[in-house]
CSV table of C-alpha atoms in Angstrom, one decimal:
chain,number,residue,atom,x,y,z
A,1,MET,CA,9.2,32.0,1.0
A,2,THR,CA,12.1,32.5,3.5
A,3,SER,CA,14.9,30.2,3.2
A,4,THR,CA,16.8,28.6,6.0
A,5,GLN,CA,20.7,28.6,6.3
A,6,PRO,CA,22.4,26.8,3.4
A,7,LEU,CA,22.8,23.1,3.9
A,8,THR,CA,26.1,21.1,3.7
A,9,THR,CA,26.3,18.2,1.3
A,10,ASP,CA,25.9,15.8,4.5
A,11,ASP,CA,22.8,17.8,5.6
A,12,ARG,CA,21.2,17.2,2.2
A,13,ARG,CA,21.3,13.5,2.3
A,14,LEU,CA,17.8,12.2,3.1
A,15,ASN,CA,18.9,9.7,5.8
A,16,VAL,CA,17.4,9.8,9.3
A,17,SER,CA,19.4,9.5,12.5
A,18,PRO,CA,18.2,10.0,16.0
A,19,GLU,CA,19.7,13.3,16.0
A,20,ASP,CA,17.1,14.3,13.3
A,21,TYR,CA,13.9,13.2,15.2
A,22,SER,CA,13.0,16.5,16.5
A,23,LEU,CA,12.7,18.0,13.1
A,24,LEU,CA,11.1,14.9,11.5
A,25,THR,CA,7.6,16.2,12.2
A,26,ASP,CA,4.9,18.3,10.6
A,27,LEU,CA,5.3,22.1,11.0
A,28,TYR,CA,2.0,22.4,12.7
A,29,GLN,CA,3.2,20.4,15.6
A,30,LEU,CA,5.9,23.1,16.3
A,31,THR,CA,3.5,26.1,15.7
A,32,MET,CA,0.9,24.6,18.0
A,33,ALA,CA,3.6,23.9,20.6
A,34,ALA,CA,4.7,27.6,20.3
A,35,CYS,CA,1.2,28.7,20.8
A,36,TYR,CA,0.7,26.5,23.9
A,37,ILE,CA,3.9,27.8,25.5
A,38,GLY,CA,3.0,31.4,24.4
A,39,GLU,CA,-0.4,31.0,26.1
A,40,GLY,CA,1.3,29.5,29.3
A,41,LEU,CA,-0.4,26.1,28.8
A,42,GLU,CA,2.6,24.0,28.0
A,43,GLN,CA,2.7,22.3,31.5
A,44,GLN,CA,-1.1,21.4,31.4
A,45,GLN,CA,-1.3,17.6,31.3
A,46,ALA,CA,-2.9,16.3,28.2
A,47,SER,CA,-3.7,12.7,27.0
A,48,PHE,CA,-3.7,11.7,23.3
A,49,GLU,CA,-4.8,8.3,22.0
A,50,LEU,CA,-3.9,6.8,18.8
A,51,PHE,CA,-6.5,4.5,17.2
A,52,VAL,CA,-8.1,3.5,13.9
A,53,ARG,CA,-11.6,4.7,13.1
A,54,GLN,CA,-12.2,2.2,10.3
A,55,LEU,CA,-10.3,-0.9,9.3
A,56,PRO,CA,-9.0,-1.1,5.7
A,57,ASP,CA,-11.2,-2.7,3.3
A,58,ARG,CA,-11.8,-6.5,3.8
A,59,PHE,CA,-9.8,-6.5,7.0
A,60,GLY,CA,-11.5,-7.9,10.1
A,61,TYR,CA,-8.8,-6.9,12.6
A,62,LEU,CA,-5.7,-5.1,13.0
A,63,ILE,CA,-2.3,-6.2,14.4
A,64,ALA,CA,-0.5,-3.5,16.6
A,65,MET,CA,3.0,-3.0,15.6
A,66,GLY,CA,5.8,-0.3,15.8
A,67,LEU,CA,5.8,0.3,19.6
A,68,GLU,CA,9.7,-0.2,19.9
A,69,GLN,CA,10.4,2.5,17.3
A,70,ALA,CA,7.9,4.9,19.0
A,71,ILE,CA,9.5,4.5,22.4
A,72,GLU,CA,13.0,4.6,20.7
A,73,TYR,CA,12.0,8.0,19.1
A,74,ILE,CA,10.4,9.3,22.5
A,75,GLU,CA,13.7,8.3,24.3
A,76,ASN,CA,15.9,10.2,21.8
A,77,LEU,CA,13.8,13.3,21.1
A,78,ARG,CA,16.0,16.4,21.5
A,79,PHE,CA,16.6,19.8,20.0
A,80,SER,CA,20.1,20.9,19.3
A,81,ASP,CA,21.3,24.4,19.0
A,82,GLU,CA,21.8,24.0,15.3
A,83,GLN,CA,18.2,22.7,14.8
A,84,ILE,CA,16.8,25.7,16.8
A,85,GLU,CA,18.9,28.2,14.8
A,86,SER,CA,17.4,26.6,11.7
A,87,LEU,CA,13.9,26.9,13.0
A,88,LYS,CA,14.5,30.6,13.8
A,89,GLY,CA,16.0,31.1,10.2
A,90,THR,CA,12.7,30.3,8.6
A,91,GLY,CA,11.2,33.6,9.8
A,92,ILE,CA,8.0,31.4,10.7
A,93,PHE,CA,8.5,31.9,14.4
A,94,SER,CA,9.5,35.5,14.4
A,95,GLN,CA,6.7,36.4,16.9
A,96,VAL,CA,7.1,33.6,19.3
A,97,SER,CA,8.4,34.1,22.9
A,98,ASP,CA,11.9,33.4,24.0
A,99,ARG,CA,10.4,30.9,26.3
A,100,PHE,CA,9.5,28.7,23.2
A,101,TRP,CA,13.2,28.4,22.3
A,102,GLU,CA,14.1,27.7,25.9
A,103,THR,CA,11.6,25.0,26.1
A,104,LEU,CA,12.7,23.4,22.9
A,105,ALA,CA,16.4,23.4,24.3
A,106,GLU,CA,15.3,21.7,27.4
A,107,MET,CA,13.2,19.2,25.7
A,108,ARG,CA,13.1,15.6,27.6
A,109,PHE,CA,9.9,13.6,27.5
A,110,SER,CA,8.5,13.4,31.0
A,111,GLY,CA,5.3,11.7,30.6
A,112,ASN,CA,3.6,8.2,30.5
A,113,VAL,CA,2.9,6.0,27.7
A,114,TRP,CA,0.3,3.2,27.6
A,115,ALA,CA,0.2,0.7,24.9
A,116,VAL,CA,-1.0,-2.7,23.8
A,117,PRO,CA,1.8,-5.2,23.4
A,118,GLU,CA,3.1,-5.5,19.8
A,119,GLY,CA,1.4,-8.5,18.0
A,120,THR,CA,-1.9,-7.9,19.7
A,121,ALA,CA,-5.0,-8.0,17.6
A,122,VAL,CA,-7.1,-4.7,18.0
A,123,LEU,CA,-10.3,-3.5,16.4
A,124,ALA,CA,-11.7,-0.2,15.2
A,125,ASN,CA,-11.7,2.6,17.9
A,126,GLU,CA,-9.7,0.8,20.4
A,127,PRO,CA,-6.5,2.6,21.3
A,128,LEU,CA,-3.2,1.0,20.4
A,129,LEU,CA,-1.3,3.7,22.4
A,130,ARG,CA,-2.0,6.5,24.8
A,131,VAL,CA,0.4,9.4,25.7
A,132,GLU,CA,-0.1,11.3,29.0
A,133,ALA,CA,2.3,14.2,29.1
A,134,PRO,CA,2.5,18.1,29.3
A,135,LEU,CA,0.4,19.4,26.4
A,136,TRP,CA,3.3,20.6,24.1
A,137,GLN,CA,5.3,17.3,24.6
A,138,ALA,CA,2.3,15.1,23.8
A,139,GLN,CA,1.4,17.3,20.7
A,140,LEU,CA,4.8,17.2,19.3
A,141,LEU,CA,4.9,13.4,19.3
A,142,GLU,CA,2.0,12.8,16.9
A,143,THR,CA,3.7,12.8,13.4
A,144,TYR,CA,6.4,10.4,14.1
A,145,ILE,CA,4.4,8.0,16.3
A,146,LEU,CA,1.6,7.8,13.7
A,147,ASN,CA,4.2,7.2,10.9
A,148,VAL,CA,5.7,4.2,12.7
A,149,LEU,CA,2.5,2.7,14.1
A,150,ASN,CA,0.5,3.1,10.9
A,151,THR,CA,3.2,1.7,8.7
A,152,GLN,CA,4.2,-1.5,10.8
A,153,SER,CA,0.5,-2.2,12.0
A,154,LEU,CA,-0.6,-2.2,8.3
A,155,ILE,CA,2.2,-4.4,7.1
A,156,ALA,CA,1.9,-6.7,10.3
A,157,THR,CA,-1.7,-7.2,9.6
A,158,ARG,CA,-1.1,-8.1,6.0
A,159,ALA,CA,1.7,-10.4,6.9
A,160,ALA,CA,-0.4,-12.1,9.7
A,161,ARG,CA,-3.3,-12.5,7.0
A,162,ILE,CA,-0.8,-14.2,4.7
A,163,ARG,CA,0.6,-16.5,7.2
A,164,ASP,CA,-3.1,-17.5,8.2
A,165,VAL,CA,-3.9,-18.2,4.7
A,166,ALA,CA,-0.6,-20.0,3.6
A,167,GLY,CA,-0.5,-22.1,6.8
A,168,GLU,CA,1.9,-22.6,9.4
A,169,ARG,CA,4.2,-24.9,7.3
A,170,ALA,CA,4.7,-22.5,4.4
A,171,LEU,CA,8.0,-20.7,4.2
A,172,LEU,CA,7.2,-17.0,3.9
A,173,LEU,CA,9.9,-14.5,2.6
A,174,GLU,CA,9.6,-10.8,2.8
A,175,PHE,CA,10.8,-9.3,-0.6
A,176,GLY,CA,9.3,-5.8,-0.5
A,177,THR,CA,12.3,-3.5,-0.3
A,178,ARG,CA,12.3,-2.4,-4.0
A,179,ARG,CA,8.6,-1.3,-3.6
A,180,ALA,CA,8.7,0.0,-0.1
A,181,PHE,CA,7.9,3.8,0.2
A,182,GLY,CA,11.7,4.6,0.9
A,183,PRO,CA,14.8,3.0,2.5
A,184,GLY,CA,13.6,3.6,6.0
A,185,ALA,CA,10.1,2.0,5.3
A,186,SER,CA,11.8,-0.9,3.8
A,187,LEU,CA,13.4,-1.5,7.3
A,188,PHE,CA,9.9,-1.1,9.1
A,189,ALA,CA,8.4,-3.6,6.5
A,190,ALA,CA,11.0,-6.2,7.2
A,191,ARG,CA,10.5,-5.9,11.0
A,192,ALA,CA,6.9,-5.8,10.9
A,193,SER,CA,6.7,-8.8,8.4
A,194,LEU,CA,9.1,-11.0,10.6
A,195,ALA,CA,7.3,-9.9,13.8
A,196,ALA,CA,3.9,-11.0,12.4
A,197,GLY,CA,5.1,-14.5,11.3
A,198,PHE,CA,7.4,-14.4,8.2
A,199,ASN,CA,10.4,-16.5,8.2
A,200,SER,CA,13.0,-14.2,6.7
A,201,THR,CA,13.8,-11.1,4.6
A,202,SER,CA,15.7,-10.3,1.6
A,203,ASN,CA,16.8,-6.9,2.9
A,204,VAL,CA,20.4,-7.6,4.1
A,205,LEU,CA,20.6,-4.4,6.3
A,206,ALA,CA,17.2,-5.2,8.0
A,207,ALA,CA,18.2,-8.9,8.6
A,208,PHE,CA,21.4,-7.9,10.3
A,209,LYS,CA,19.9,-5.2,12.3
A,210,LEU,CA,17.2,-7.7,13.5
A,211,GLY,CA,19.5,-10.6,14.1
A,212,ARG,CA,18.5,-12.6,11.3
A,213,LYS,CA,20.1,-14.4,8.3
A,214,PRO,CA,18.9,-12.7,4.9
A,215,THR,CA,17.4,-14.9,2.4
A,216,GLY,CA,17.2,-14.8,-1.4
A,217,THR,CA,17.6,-16.6,-4.8
A,218,MET,CA,18.5,-14.9,-8.1
A,219,ALA,CA,17.0,-12.7,-10.7
A,220,HIS,CA,16.1,-13.2,-14.4
A,221,SER,CA,18.9,-11.0,-15.4
A,222,LEU,CA,21.6,-13.4,-14.2
A,223,VAL,CA,20.2,-16.3,-16.3
A,224,GLN,CA,19.8,-13.9,-19.2
A,225,ALA,CA,23.3,-12.5,-18.9
A,226,LEU,CA,25.0,-15.9,-18.6
A,227,LYS,CA,22.9,-17.4,-21.5
A,228,ALA,CA,23.8,-14.5,-23.8
A,229,MET,CA,27.5,-14.6,-23.1
A,230,GLU,CA,28.1,-18.3,-22.5
A,231,GLY,CA,25.4,-20.1,-24.3
A,232,SER,CA,22.7,-21.7,-22.1
A,233,GLU,CA,20.4,-21.4,-19.2
A,234,SER,CA,21.9,-24.7,-17.9
A,235,HIS,CA,25.3,-22.9,-17.8
A,236,ALA,CA,23.7,-20.2,-15.7
A,237,PHE,CA,22.5,-22.6,-13.1
A,238,THR,CA,25.9,-24.2,-13.1
A,239,ALA,CA,27.7,-21.0,-12.6
A,240,PHE,CA,25.5,-19.9,-9.8
A,241,HIS,CA,25.8,-23.2,-7.9
A,242,HIS,CA,29.6,-23.1,-8.4
A,243,HIS,CA,29.6,-20.1,-6.1
A,244,PHE,CA,26.4,-20.9,-4.0
A,245,PRO,CA,26.1,-24.7,-3.9
A,246,GLY,CA,22.5,-26.0,-3.8
A,247,ALA,CA,20.9,-22.4,-3.8
A,248,PRO,CA,17.3,-22.2,-5.0
A,249,LEU,CA,17.2,-21.6,-8.8
A,250,LEU,CA,14.8,-19.3,-10.8
A,251,ILE,CA,13.4,-21.5,-13.5
A,252,ASP,CA,10.7,-19.4,-15.4
A,253,THR,CA,13.1,-17.0,-17.3
A,254,TYR,CA,12.3,-19.0,-20.6
A,255,ASP,CA,10.5,-22.3,-20.3
A,256,THR,CA,9.6,-23.3,-16.8
A,257,VAL,CA,8.8,-27.1,-17.6
A,258,ALA,CA,11.9,-27.4,-19.9
A,259,ALA,CA,14.1,-25.9,-17.1
A,260,ALA,CA,12.5,-28.3,-14.4
A,261,ARG,CA,13.3,-31.4,-16.8
A,262,GLN,CA,16.8,-30.2,-17.5
A,263,ILE,CA,17.4,-30.0,-13.8
A,264,ALA,CA,15.8,-33.3,-13.1
A,265,HIS,CA,18.2,-35.0,-15.4
A,266,ARG,CA,21.2,-33.4,-13.7
A,267,LEU,CA,19.9,-34.5,-10.3
A,268,GLU,CA,19.5,-38.0,-11.6
A,269,THR,CA,23.0,-38.1,-12.8
A,270,GLY,CA,24.4,-36.6,-9.6
A,271,GLU,CA,25.7,-33.4,-11.3
A,272,MET,CA,23.6,-31.2,-9.2
A,273,ASP,CA,22.3,-30.8,-5.5
A,274,LEU,CA,19.4,-28.5,-5.2
A,275,HIS,CA,17.4,-27.0,-2.2
A,276,GLY,CA,14.6,-25.3,-4.2
A,277,VAL,CA,13.2,-23.8,-7.4
A,278,ARG,CA,11.3,-20.5,-7.8
A,279,ILE,CA,8.4,-19.7,-10.2
A,280,ASP,CA,7.8,-16.0,-10.8
A,281,SER,CA,5.4,-15.8,-13.7
A,282,GLY,CA,2.8,-17.6,-15.8
A,283,ASP,CA,0.0,-20.0,-14.4
A,284,ILE,CA,1.7,-20.7,-11.2
A,285,ALA,CA,-0.8,-23.2,-9.9
A,286,ALA,CA,-0.7,-25.2,-13.1
A,287,LEU,CA,3.2,-25.0,-13.3
A,288,SER,CA,3.7,-25.9,-9.7
A,289,LYS,CA,1.8,-29.1,-10.2
A,290,GLU,CA,3.8,-29.9,-13.4
A,291,VAL,CA,7.2,-29.0,-11.7
A,292,ARG,CA,6.3,-31.2,-8.7
A,293,SER,CA,5.6,-34.1,-11.0
A,294,ILE,CA,9.1,-33.6,-12.6
A,295,LEU,CA,11.0,-32.6,-9.5
A,296,PRO,CA,9.1,-34.5,-6.6
A,297,ASP,CA,11.5,-33.9,-3.8
A,298,ILE,CA,12.4,-30.3,-4.5
A,299,PRO,CA,10.8,-27.3,-2.6
A,300,ILE,CA,8.8,-25.1,-4.9
A,301,PHE,CA,8.7,-21.4,-4.2
A,302,ALA,CA,6.4,-18.8,-5.8
A,303,SER,CA,6.7,-15.1,-6.1
A,304,GLY,CA,5.2,-12.3,-8.4
A,305,ASP,CA,2.7,-9.9,-7.0
A,306,LEU,CA,1.4,-12.2,-4.4
A,307,ASP,CA,-0.9,-11.2,-1.5
A,308,GLU,CA,-3.3,-13.2,0.8
A,309,TRP,CA,-6.0,-13.2,-1.9
A,310,GLU,CA,-3.7,-14.6,-4.6
A,311,ILE,CA,-2.2,-17.2,-2.3
A,312,ALA,CA,-5.8,-18.2,-1.3
A,313,ARG,CA,-6.7,-18.6,-5.1
A,314,LEU,CA,-3.6,-20.6,-5.8
A,315,LEU,CA,-4.2,-22.9,-3.0
A,316,ALA,CA,-7.9,-23.3,-4.2
A,317,ASP,CA,-6.7,-24.1,-7.6
A,318,GLY,CA,-4.6,-27.0,-6.1
A,319,ALA,CA,-1.2,-25.2,-6.4
A,320,ILE,CA,1.7,-27.3,-4.9
A,321,ILE,CA,3.9,-24.7,-3.3
A,322,ASP,CA,6.2,-24.8,-0.2
A,323,GLY,CA,6.8,-21.3,0.2
A,324,TYR,CA,6.0,-17.6,-1.1
A,325,GLY,CA,8.2,-14.5,-1.7
A,326,VAL,CA,5.8,-11.6,-1.2
A,327,GLY,CA,6.8,-8.0,-1.8
A,328,THR,CA,4.9,-5.3,-3.5
A,329,LYS,CA,1.5,-5.8,-2.2
A,330,LEU,CA,2.8,-6.5,1.3
A,331,VAL,CA,4.6,-3.1,1.7
A,332,SER,CA,2.4,-0.8,-0.5
A,333,GLY,CA,-1.3,-0.2,-1.3
A,334,GLU,CA,-4.2,1.1,0.8
A,335,ALA,CA,-2.8,3.1,3.7
A,336,LEU,CA,-3.9,2.5,7.4
A,337,ASN,CA,-5.6,5.7,8.6
A,338,GLY,CA,-4.6,5.6,12.3
A,339,VAL,CA,-5.3,9.0,14.0
A,340,TYR,CA,-3.9,10.6,17.2
A,341,LYS,CA,-6.5,12.6,19.0
A,342,LEU,CA,-6.6,14.7,22.1
A,343,VAL,CA,-8.9,13.1,24.6
A,344,GLU,CA,-8.3,15.0,27.9
A,345,VAL,CA,-6.5,18.2,28.9
A,346,ASP,CA,-6.1,19.6,32.4
A,347,GLY,CA,-8.4,16.8,33.7
A,348,ILE,CA,-11.1,17.9,31.2
A,349,PRO,CA,-12.3,15.1,28.8
A,350,VAL,CA,-12.6,16.3,25.2
A,351,MET,CA,-13.8,15.0,22.0
A,352,LYS,CA,-14.1,15.6,18.2
A,353,LYS,CA,-17.7,15.9,16.8
A,354,SER,CA,-17.1,16.3,13.2
A,355,SER,CA,-19.3,14.4,10.9
A,356,GLY,CA,-17.9,10.9,10.3
A,357,LYS,CA,-15.0,11.7,12.6
A,358,GLN,CA,-16.5,11.8,16.1
A,359,THR,CA,-14.2,10.6,18.8
A,360,TYR,CA,-14.8,9.0,22.2
A,361,PRO,CA,-13.8,11.6,25.2
A,362,GLY,CA,-11.5,10.7,28.1
A,363,ARG,CA,-8.7,8.4,28.7
A,364,LYS,CA,-9.7,4.9,27.8
A,365,GLN,CA,-8.9,1.1,28.4
A,366,VAL,CA,-9.8,-1.9,26.4
A,367,PHE,CA,-10.7,-5.2,28.3
A,368,ARG,CA,-10.7,-8.4,26.5
A,369,ARG,CA,-12.4,-11.6,27.4
A,370,LEU,CA,-11.2,-15.0,26.4
A,371,LYS,CA,-12.7,-18.4,26.9
A,372,ASN,CA,-10.7,-21.5,26.3
A,373,GLY,CA,-8.1,-19.4,24.3
A,374,GLN,CA,-10.9,-18.0,22.0
A,375,TRP,CA,-12.1,-14.4,21.7
A,376,VAL,CA,-15.5,-13.8,23.5
A,377,GLY,CA,-15.7,-10.0,23.5
A,378,ASP,CA,-13.9,-6.6,23.8
A,379,ARG,CA,-15.2,-3.8,26.1
A,380,LEU,CA,-14.1,-0.1,25.5
A,381,THR,CA,-14.2,1.7,28.9
A,382,LEU,CA,-12.7,4.8,30.7
A,383,SER,CA,-9.2,4.2,32.1
A,384,ASP,CA,-10.4,4.2,35.7
A,385,GLU,CA,-13.0,1.4,35.2
A,386,THR,CA,-12.3,-2.1,36.7
A,387,ALA,CA,-12.3,-5.3,34.9
A,388,GLU,CA,-15.4,-7.5,34.8
A,389,GLU,CA,-15.0,-11.2,35.6
A,390,GLY,CA,-12.8,-12.8,33.0
A,391,GLU,CA,-11.5,-9.7,31.5
A,392,LYS,CA,-7.9,-8.6,31.1
A,393,PRO,CA,-6.7,-5.0,30.2
A,394,LEU,CA,-4.9,-4.6,26.8
A,395,LEU,CA,-3.2,-1.2,27.4
A,396,GLN,CA,-0.2,-1.5,29.7
A,397,LEU,CA,2.0,1.3,31.2
A,398,VAL,CA,5.4,1.1,29.1
A,399,VAL,CA,6.9,4.6,29.9
A,400,LYS,CA,6.5,6.3,33.3
A,401,ASP,CA,7.5,9.7,34.0
A,402,GLY,CA,9.8,9.6,31.0
A,403,GLU,CA,11.4,6.3,32.0
A,404,ILE,CA,11.0,3.1,30.1
A,405,LEU,CA,9.8,0.4,32.3
A,406,LYS,CA,10.9,-2.7,30.5
A,407,PRO,CA,13.1,-3.8,27.5
A,408,SER,CA,11.4,-4.3,24.2
A,409,ASP,CA,10.0,-7.9,23.3
A,410,SER,CA,11.9,-10.0,20.9
A,411,LEU,CA,10.7,-10.5,17.3
A,412,GLU,CA,10.3,-14.2,18.2
A,413,SER,CA,7.9,-13.5,21.3
A,414,ILE,CA,6.1,-10.9,19.2
A,415,SER,CA,5.6,-13.4,16.3
A,416,LYS,CA,4.3,-15.9,18.8
A,417,ARG,CA,1.9,-13.3,20.1
A,418,THR,CA,0.8,-12.4,16.8
A,419,THR,CA,0.1,-16.0,15.9
A,420,ALA,CA,-1.9,-16.6,19.3
A,421,ASN,CA,-3.9,-13.4,18.7
A,422,VAL,CA,-5.0,-14.4,15.2
A,423,ALA,CA,-5.8,-17.8,16.3
A,424,MET,CA,-8.1,-16.6,19.1
A,425,LEU,CA,-10.2,-14.5,16.7
A,426,PRO,CA,-13.6,-15.7,15.4
A,427,ARG,CA,-13.2,-17.4,11.9
A,428,GLU,CA,-15.5,-14.7,10.3
A,429,ALA,CA,-13.0,-12.0,11.3
A,430,ARG,CA,-10.2,-13.9,9.7
A,431,ASP,CA,-12.0,-14.3,6.5
A,432,ILE,CA,-10.2,-12.3,3.7
A,433,HIS,CA,-13.2,-11.9,1.5
A,434,ASN,CA,-16.0,-10.8,3.4
A,435,PRO,CA,-14.8,-10.4,7.0
A,436,LYS,CA,-17.1,-9.6,9.8
A,437,THR,CA,-15.4,-7.4,12.4
A,438,PRO,CA,-16.2,-8.3,16.1
A,439,GLN,CA,-18.3,-5.7,17.8
A,440,VAL,CA,-16.8,-3.9,20.6
A,441,ARG,CA,-19.0,-3.1,23.7
A,442,VAL,CA,-18.9,0.4,25.0
A,443,SER,CA,-19.2,0.8,28.7
A,444,ALA,CA,-22.1,2.8,30.2
A,445,ALA,CA,-19.7,5.1,31.9
A,446,LEU,CA,-18.0,5.9,28.5
A,447,ASP,CA,-21.4,6.3,26.8
A,448,ASP,CA,-22.7,8.7,29.6
A,449,LEU,CA,-19.6,10.8,29.4
A,450,THR,CA,-19.8,10.9,25.6
A,451,ASP,CA,-23.4,12.2,25.8
A,452,LYS,CA,-22.5,14.8,28.4
A,453,VAL,CA,-19.4,16.3,26.6
A,454,SER,CA,-21.3,16.2,23.3
A,455,GLN,CA,-24.3,18.1,24.7
A,456,ASN,CA,-21.7,20.9,25.9
A,457,LEU,CA,-20.2,21.3,22.5
């Protein structure tokens, strides 16, 4: 294997800055770009669409998220002289034309981007985003855009489902940083969760970047350490409140009920002011009821490998819980298999016909019909078709000729959109056990085009 130039210590740090975006891609995006340029096809206009063929298991809908980061990537995509030299140093591109390197050096995205607004509920085979640009540019965007939209859309959907199950009054805290697939992914997870209805995140950096106040309690280690060195769980609570008056206390390190009774006594005597207790283990439903009988006016928070199914089970068991800290199962687990597929090039509609992976050809639009705020139906059409009565298009032009058309939506507005989109869905689509995904109607024109292109393959 041919090695590149030696890296400096700073270069080896696996942190990503906008200056790195051009190389944060799969190699084949660059080799295909080189081939297009070598064949003189780089300026042919192409359209790629990002969509999900099949929703994750037991999901009845998907919440689109990650557009802001995708646009920020497109806006900052550049190739520096040093990056071009590093690519040359691999030896992989030894046969490409000089025009390839000149094209990289001149890189500025010049195309259009159509997308559904973040927080919009979408269904399988409905495009979340479409890129219309010179072929090599549109191809190059695939890896990064899939990364940010797949990650954030999956987490946003889970967060929206958790909010739907927990109810609008529950306090939802994102605790997933330690289980996220990397530091950068933890920031995406925090953003997607907040944008889909969570109240706060424990990730300090994410909170600051997103204009929020971080939220957290304490870990068992603090209780264990102070008990071991200074004699009691009670002293650990006292010490913590000395520095953080009233902060929620973690009460299940040893005996949850005994800790609650100890706290109740101190509240009665006026020794303590308390804003909440957290239970992280054991039979949380039963413990929450007992703790509530002991501490009737203190909010109870639950954590510990929670997801929408576990929260639903707790509620069915009569748990009395005011808020949930959700981490591992929110930010990890089954991946979202969003894909980015060529649908048109040089005005010619194209499609993939592989078994189980067939795609619809041509640029598309999704029209949605609502009645009294409730979902009636979606229609997948070609992009030049017009709306039927009562329909509105979901895909909107957000980048035109390389220029961003409007500022990004705030987290608050995206969160409100998410809530409204979930509420408008049929109840069976929101079921977390056996959801029935609403059917999408395909227009006659798109059906006809699909048959025509398929017959020519």
